[in-house]
PDB file of C-alpha atoms and ligand atoms in Angstrom:
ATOM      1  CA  UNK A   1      22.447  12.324 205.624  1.00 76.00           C
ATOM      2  CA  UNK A   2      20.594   9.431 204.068  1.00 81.00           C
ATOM      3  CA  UNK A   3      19.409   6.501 206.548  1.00 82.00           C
ATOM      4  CA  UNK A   4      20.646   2.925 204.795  1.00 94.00           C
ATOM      5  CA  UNK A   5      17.832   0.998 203.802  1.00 97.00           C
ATOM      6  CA  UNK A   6      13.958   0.443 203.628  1.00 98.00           C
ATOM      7  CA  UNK A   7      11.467  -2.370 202.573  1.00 98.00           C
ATOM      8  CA  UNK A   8       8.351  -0.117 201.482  1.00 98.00           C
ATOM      9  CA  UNK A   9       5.314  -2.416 201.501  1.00 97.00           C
ATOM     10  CA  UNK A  10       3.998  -1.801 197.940  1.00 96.00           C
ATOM     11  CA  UNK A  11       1.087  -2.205 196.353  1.00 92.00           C
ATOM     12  CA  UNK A  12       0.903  -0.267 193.410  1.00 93.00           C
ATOM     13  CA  UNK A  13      -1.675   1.917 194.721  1.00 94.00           C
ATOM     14  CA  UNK A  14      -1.704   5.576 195.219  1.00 96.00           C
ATOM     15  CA  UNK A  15      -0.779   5.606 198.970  1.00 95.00           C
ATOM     16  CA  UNK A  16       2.522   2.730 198.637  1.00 96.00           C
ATOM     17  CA  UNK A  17       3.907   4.404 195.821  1.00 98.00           C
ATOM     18  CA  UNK A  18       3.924   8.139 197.342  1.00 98.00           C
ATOM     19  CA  UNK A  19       5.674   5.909 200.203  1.00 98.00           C
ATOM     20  CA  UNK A  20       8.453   4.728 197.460  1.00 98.00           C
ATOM     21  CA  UNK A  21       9.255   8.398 196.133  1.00 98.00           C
ATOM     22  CA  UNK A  22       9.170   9.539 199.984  1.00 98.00           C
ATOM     23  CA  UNK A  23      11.535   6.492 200.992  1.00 98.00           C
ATOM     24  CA  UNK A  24      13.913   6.999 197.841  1.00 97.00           C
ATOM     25  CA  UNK A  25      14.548  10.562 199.436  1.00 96.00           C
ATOM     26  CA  UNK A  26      15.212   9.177 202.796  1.00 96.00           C
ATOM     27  CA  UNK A  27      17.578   5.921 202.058  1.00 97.00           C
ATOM     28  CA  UNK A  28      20.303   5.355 200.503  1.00 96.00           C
ATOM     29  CA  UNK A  29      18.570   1.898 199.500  1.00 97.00           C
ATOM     30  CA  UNK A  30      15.321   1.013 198.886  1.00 98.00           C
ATOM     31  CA  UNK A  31      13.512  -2.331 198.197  1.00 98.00           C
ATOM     32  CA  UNK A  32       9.853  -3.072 197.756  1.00 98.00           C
ATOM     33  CA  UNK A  33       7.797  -6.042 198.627  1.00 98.00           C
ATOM     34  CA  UNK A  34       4.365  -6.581 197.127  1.00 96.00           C
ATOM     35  CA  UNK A  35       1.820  -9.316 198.586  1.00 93.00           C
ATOM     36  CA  UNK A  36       0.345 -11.417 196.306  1.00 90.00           C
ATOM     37  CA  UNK A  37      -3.189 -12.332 198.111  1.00 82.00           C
ATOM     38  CA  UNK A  38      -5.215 -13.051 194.778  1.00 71.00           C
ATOM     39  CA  UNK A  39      -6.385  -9.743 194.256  1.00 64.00           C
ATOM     40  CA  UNK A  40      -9.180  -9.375 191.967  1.00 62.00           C
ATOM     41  CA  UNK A  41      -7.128  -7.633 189.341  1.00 68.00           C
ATOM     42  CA  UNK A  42      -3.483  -8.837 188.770  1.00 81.00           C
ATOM     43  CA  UNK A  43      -3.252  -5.546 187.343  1.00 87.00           C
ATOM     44  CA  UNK A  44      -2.012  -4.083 190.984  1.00 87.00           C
ATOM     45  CA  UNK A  45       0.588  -6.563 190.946  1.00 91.00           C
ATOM     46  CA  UNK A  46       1.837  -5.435 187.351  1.00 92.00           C
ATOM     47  CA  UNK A  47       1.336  -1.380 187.930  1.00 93.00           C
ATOM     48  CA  UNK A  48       3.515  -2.719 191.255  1.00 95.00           C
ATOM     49  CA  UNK A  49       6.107  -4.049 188.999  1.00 96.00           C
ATOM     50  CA  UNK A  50       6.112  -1.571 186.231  1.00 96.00           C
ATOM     51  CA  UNK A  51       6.979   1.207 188.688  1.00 97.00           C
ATOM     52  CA  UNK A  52       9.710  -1.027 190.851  1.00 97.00           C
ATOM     53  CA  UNK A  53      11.347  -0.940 187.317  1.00 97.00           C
ATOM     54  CA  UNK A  54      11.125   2.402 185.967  1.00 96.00           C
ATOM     55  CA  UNK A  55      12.935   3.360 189.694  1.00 96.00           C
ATOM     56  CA  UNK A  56      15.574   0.455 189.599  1.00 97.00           C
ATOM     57  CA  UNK A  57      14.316  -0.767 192.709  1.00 97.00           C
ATOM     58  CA  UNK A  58      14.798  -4.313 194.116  1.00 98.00           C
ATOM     59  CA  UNK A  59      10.982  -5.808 193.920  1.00 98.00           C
ATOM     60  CA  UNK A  60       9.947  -8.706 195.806  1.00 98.00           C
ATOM     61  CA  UNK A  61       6.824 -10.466 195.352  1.00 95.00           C
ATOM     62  CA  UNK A  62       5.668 -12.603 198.219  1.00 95.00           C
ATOM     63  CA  UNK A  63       2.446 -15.338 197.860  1.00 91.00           C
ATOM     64  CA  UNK A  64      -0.186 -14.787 200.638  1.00 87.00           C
ATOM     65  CA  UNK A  65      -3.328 -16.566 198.719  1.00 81.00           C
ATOM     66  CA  UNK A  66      -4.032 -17.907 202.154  1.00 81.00           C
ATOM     67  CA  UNK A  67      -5.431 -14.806 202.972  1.00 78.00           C
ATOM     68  CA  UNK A  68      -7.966 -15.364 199.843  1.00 72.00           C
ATOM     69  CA  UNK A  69      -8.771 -18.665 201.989  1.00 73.00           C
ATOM     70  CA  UNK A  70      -9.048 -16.797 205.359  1.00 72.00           C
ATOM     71  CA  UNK A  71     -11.104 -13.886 204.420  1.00 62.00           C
ATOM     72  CA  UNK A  72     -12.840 -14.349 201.216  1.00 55.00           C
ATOM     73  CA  UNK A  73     -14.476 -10.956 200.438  1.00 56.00           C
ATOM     74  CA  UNK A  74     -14.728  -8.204 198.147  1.00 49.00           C
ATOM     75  CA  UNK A  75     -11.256  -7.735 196.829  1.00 52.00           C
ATOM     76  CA  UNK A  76     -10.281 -11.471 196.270  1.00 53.00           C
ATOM     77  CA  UNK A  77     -13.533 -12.643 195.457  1.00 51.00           C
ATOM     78  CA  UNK A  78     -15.274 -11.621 191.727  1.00 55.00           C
ATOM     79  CA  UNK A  79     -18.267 -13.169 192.649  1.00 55.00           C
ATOM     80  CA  UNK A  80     -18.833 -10.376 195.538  1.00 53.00           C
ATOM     81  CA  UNK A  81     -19.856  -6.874 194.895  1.00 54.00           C
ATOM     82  CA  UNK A  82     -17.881  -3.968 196.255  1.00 53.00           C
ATOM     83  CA  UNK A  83     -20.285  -2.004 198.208  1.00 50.00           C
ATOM     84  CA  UNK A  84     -19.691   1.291 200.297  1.00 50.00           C
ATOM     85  CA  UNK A  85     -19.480   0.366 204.096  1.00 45.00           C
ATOM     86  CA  UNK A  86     -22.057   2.698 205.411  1.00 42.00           C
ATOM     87  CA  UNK A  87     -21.019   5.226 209.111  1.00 40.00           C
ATOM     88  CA  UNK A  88     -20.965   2.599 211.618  1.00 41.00           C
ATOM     89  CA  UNK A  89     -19.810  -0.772 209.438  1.00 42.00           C
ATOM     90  CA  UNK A  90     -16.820  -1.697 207.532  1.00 41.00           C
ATOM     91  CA  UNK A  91     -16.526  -1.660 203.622  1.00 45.00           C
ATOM     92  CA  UNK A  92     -16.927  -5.082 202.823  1.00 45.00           C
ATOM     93  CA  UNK A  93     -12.876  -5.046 201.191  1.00 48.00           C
ATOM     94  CA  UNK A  94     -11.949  -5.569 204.660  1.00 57.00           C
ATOM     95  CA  UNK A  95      -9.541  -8.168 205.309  1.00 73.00           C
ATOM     96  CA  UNK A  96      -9.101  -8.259 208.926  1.00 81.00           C
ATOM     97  CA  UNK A  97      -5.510  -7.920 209.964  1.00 87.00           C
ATOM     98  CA  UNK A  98      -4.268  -7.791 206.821  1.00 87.00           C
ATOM     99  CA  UNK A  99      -1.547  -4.995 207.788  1.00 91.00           C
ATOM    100  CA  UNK A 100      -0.785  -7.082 210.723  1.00 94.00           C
ATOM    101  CA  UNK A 101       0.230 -10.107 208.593  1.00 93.00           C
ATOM    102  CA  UNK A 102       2.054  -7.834 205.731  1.00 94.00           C
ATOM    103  CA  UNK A 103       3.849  -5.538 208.099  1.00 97.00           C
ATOM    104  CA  UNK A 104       5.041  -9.137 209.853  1.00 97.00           C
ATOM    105  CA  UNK A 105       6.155 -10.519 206.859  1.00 97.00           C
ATOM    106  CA  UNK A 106       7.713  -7.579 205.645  1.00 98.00           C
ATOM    107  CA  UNK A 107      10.019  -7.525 209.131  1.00 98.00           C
ATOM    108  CA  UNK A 108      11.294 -11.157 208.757  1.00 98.00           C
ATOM    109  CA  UNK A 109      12.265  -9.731 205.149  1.00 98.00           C
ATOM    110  CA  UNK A 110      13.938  -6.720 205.902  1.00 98.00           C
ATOM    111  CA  UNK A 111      15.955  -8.729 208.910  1.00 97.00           C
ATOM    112  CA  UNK A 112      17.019 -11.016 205.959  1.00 97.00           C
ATOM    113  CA  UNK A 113      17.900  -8.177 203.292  1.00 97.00           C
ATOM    114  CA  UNK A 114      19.466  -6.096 206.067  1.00 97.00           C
ATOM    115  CA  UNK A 115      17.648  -3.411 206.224  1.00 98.00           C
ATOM    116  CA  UNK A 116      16.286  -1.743 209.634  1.00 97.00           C
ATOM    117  CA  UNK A 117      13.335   0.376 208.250  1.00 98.00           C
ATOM    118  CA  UNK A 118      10.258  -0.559 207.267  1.00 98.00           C
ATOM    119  CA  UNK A 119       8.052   2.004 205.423  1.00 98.00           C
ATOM    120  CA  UNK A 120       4.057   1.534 205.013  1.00 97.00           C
ATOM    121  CA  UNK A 121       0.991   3.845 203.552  1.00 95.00           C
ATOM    122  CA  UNK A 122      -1.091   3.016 206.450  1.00 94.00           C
ATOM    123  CA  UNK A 123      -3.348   6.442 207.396  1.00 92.00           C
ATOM    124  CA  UNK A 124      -5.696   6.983 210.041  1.00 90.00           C
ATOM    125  CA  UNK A 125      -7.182   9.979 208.383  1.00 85.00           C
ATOM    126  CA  UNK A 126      -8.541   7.600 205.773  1.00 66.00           C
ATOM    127  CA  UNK A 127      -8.517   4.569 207.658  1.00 54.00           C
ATOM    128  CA  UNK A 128     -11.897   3.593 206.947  1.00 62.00           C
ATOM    129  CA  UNK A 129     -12.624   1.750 210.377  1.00 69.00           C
ATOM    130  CA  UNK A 130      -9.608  -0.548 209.523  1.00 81.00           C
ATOM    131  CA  UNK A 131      -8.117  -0.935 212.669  1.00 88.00           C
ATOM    132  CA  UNK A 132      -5.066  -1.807 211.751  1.00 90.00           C
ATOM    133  CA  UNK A 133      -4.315   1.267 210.101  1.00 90.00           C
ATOM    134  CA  UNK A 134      -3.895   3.146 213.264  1.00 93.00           C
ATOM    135  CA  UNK A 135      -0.753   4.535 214.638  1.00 95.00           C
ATOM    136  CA  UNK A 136      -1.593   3.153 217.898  1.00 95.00           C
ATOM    137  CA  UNK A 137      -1.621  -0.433 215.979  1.00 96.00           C
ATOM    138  CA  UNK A 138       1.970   0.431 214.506  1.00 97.00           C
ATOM    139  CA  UNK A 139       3.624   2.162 217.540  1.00 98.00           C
ATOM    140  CA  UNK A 140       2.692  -1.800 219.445  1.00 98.00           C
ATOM    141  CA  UNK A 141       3.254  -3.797 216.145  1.00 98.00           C
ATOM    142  CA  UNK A 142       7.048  -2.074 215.919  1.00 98.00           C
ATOM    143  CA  UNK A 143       7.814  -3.182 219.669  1.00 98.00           C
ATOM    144  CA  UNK A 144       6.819  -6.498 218.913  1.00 98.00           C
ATOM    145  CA  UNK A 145       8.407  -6.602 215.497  1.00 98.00           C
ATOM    146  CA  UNK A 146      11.874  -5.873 217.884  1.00 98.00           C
ATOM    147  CA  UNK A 147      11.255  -7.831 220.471  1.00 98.00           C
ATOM    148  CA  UNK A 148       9.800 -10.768 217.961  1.00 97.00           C
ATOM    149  CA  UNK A 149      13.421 -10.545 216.127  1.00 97.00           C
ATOM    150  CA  UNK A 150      15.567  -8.776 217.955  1.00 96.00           C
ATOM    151  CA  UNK A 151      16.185  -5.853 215.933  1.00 96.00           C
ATOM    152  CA  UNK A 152      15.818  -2.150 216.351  1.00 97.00           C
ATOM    153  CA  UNK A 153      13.755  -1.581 213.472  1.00 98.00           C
ATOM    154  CA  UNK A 154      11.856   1.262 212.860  1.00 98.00           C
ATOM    155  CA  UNK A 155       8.561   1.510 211.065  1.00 98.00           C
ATOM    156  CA  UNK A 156       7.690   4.693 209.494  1.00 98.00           C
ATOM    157  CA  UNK A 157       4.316   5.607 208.261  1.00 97.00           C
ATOM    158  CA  UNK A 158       4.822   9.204 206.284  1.00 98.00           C
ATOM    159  CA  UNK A 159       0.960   9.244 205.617  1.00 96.00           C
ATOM    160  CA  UNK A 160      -0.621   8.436 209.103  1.00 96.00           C
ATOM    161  CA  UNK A 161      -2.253  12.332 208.992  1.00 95.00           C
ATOM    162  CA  UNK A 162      -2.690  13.376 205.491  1.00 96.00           C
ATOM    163  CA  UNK A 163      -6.073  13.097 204.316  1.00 94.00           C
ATOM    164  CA  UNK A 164      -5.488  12.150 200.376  1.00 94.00           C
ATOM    165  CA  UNK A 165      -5.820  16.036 199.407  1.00 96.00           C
ATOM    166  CA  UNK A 166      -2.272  15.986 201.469  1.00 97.00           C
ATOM    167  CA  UNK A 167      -1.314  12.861 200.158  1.00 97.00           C
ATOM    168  CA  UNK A 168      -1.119  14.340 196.437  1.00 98.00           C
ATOM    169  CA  UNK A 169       0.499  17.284 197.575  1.00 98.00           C
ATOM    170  CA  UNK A 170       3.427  15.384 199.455  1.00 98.00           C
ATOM    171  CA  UNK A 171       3.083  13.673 196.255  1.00 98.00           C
ATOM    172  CA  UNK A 172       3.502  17.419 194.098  1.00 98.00           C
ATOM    173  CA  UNK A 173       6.376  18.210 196.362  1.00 98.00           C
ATOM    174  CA  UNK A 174       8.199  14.896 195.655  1.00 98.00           C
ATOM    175  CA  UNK A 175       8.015  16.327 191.901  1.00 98.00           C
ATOM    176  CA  UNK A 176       5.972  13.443 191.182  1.00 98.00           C
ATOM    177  CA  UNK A 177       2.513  14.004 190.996  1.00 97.00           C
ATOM    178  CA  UNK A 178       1.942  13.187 187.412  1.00 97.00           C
ATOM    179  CA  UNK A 179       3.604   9.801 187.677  1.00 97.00           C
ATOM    180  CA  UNK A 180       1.481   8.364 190.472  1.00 97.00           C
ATOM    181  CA  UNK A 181      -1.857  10.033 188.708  1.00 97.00           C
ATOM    182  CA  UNK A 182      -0.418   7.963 185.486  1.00 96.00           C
ATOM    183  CA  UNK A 183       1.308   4.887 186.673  1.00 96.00           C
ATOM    184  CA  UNK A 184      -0.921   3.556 189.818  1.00 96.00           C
ATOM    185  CA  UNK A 185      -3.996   1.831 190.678  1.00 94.00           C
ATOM    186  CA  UNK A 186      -6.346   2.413 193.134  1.00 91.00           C
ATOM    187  CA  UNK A 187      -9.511   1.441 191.400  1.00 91.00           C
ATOM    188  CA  UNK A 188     -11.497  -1.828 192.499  1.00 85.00           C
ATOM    189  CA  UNK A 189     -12.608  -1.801 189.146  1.00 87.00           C
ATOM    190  CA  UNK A 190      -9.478  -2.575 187.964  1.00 88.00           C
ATOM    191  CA  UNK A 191      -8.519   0.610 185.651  1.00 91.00           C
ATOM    192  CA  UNK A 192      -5.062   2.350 186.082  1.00 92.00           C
ATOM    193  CA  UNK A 193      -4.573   6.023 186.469  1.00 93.00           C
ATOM    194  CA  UNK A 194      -7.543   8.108 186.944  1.00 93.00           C
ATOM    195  CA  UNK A 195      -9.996   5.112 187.146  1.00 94.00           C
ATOM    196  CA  UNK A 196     -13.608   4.350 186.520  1.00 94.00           C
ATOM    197  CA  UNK A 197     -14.454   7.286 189.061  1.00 93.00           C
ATOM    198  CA  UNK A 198     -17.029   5.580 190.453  1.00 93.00           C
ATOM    199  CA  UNK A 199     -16.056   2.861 193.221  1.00 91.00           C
ATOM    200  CA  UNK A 200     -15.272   4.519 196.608  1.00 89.00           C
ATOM    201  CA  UNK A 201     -11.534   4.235 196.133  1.00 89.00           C
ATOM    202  CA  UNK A 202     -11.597   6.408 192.886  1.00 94.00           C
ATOM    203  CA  UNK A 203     -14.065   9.101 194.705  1.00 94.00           C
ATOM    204  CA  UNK A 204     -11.485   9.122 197.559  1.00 92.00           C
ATOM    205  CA  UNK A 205      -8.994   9.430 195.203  1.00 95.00           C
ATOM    206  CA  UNK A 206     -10.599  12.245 192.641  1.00 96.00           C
ATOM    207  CA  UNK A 207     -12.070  13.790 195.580  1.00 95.00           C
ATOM    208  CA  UNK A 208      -8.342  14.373 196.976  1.00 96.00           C
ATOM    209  CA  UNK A 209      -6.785  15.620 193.367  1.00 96.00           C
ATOM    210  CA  UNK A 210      -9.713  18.245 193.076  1.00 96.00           C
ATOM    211  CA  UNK A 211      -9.095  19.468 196.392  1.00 96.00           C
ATOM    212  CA  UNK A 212      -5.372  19.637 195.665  1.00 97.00           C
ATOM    213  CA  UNK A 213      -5.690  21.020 192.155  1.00 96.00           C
ATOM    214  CA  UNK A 214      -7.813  23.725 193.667  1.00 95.00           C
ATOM    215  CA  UNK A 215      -5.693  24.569 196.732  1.00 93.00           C
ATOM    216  CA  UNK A 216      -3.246  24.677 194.261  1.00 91.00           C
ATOM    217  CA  UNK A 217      -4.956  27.605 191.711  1.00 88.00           C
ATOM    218  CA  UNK A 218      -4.061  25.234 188.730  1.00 64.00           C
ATOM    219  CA  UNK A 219      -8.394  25.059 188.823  1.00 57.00           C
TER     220      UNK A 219
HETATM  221 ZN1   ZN B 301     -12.893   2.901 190.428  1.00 83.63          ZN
END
């Protein structure tokens, strides 16, 4: 049987919109919320929207720019470069505690829609150093959430240990693979679907697909 209902935090990206298919499957209802942090392409925000549509899902699009203020950098910023973090230092689209802060926001949401599960496309496979990615962080940040507003909700992270080769098979077994290679954004360039295939996030991304696509025999 079908748990009620989810707020999956929703970017528009590859990762947040596997989480939507996966949460449609699991709720009986289902509403997004997208944060609105003045990313460098407000393309996210409409790929975000486009899809909340095409599923008939309840969107909600919350202003953080104050994050742009706290933690100018990479992704909110044109006049900084994206460059590849190297082994031992974050990518430089780090926004520290930025899942802390969403995840928050998202729980004073979901206590005011009604709805006791919260569903996010956090992973530590790929985490990338973030360390707010971690299930570790989540496990903590879901007592406090409870304690914070006295509810028993539960936060539910159904990529935490799928590298993104696993991620686009969850994605193939959801029967929608071809709608999150078409309809999402991942790109820090800014280009929908399959990208410019040259920032990190599209290598991550095409890196995954061809490991997939092989695994798969369709290559
Ligand atoms: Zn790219």
């Amino acid at each position: 049987m079908k748990k009620d209902k989810a707020i999956v935090v929703f970017s528009g990206g590859q990762d947040s919109t596997t989480c939507l298919f996966w949460a449609k499957e699991q709720f009986k209802d289902v509403e997004t919320v997208t944060f609105d942090y003045g990313q460098r392409h407000k393309l996210e925000i409409e790929c975000a929207k486009e899809i909340a549509e095409d599923l008939g899902v309840k969107h909600h699009i919350l202003d953080m720019s104050l994050l742009h203020q706290l933690a100018p950098n990479a992704l909110t910023r044109d006049d900084i470069d994206v460059a590849e973090g190297d082994e031992t230092e974050l990518p430089n689209t780090f926004v520290p505690g930025r899942n802390l802060l969403f995840l928050s926001f998202a729980g004073v949401l979901a206590k005011q829609v009604g709805a006791k599960h919260l569903v996010t496309g956090v992973s530590q496979t790929d985490f990338s150093g973030y360390p707010d990615c971690r299930d570790s962080f989540i496990k903590s940040l879901n007592v406090t959430l409870n304690l914070a507003i006295d509810e028993p909700f539960e936060i539910h992270t159904p990529l935490m240990w799928l590298d993104k080769k696993e991620v686009w098979e969850l994605s193939d077994g959801l029967g929608v693979l071809d709608v999150i290679r078409e309809k999402t954004l991942t790109c820090y360039n800014g280009i929908k679907a399959d990208g410019c295939g040259a920032c990190p996030a599209c290598k991550l991304r095409h890196n995954g697909l061809e490991q997939y696509l092989l695994k798969k025999g369709e290559k």
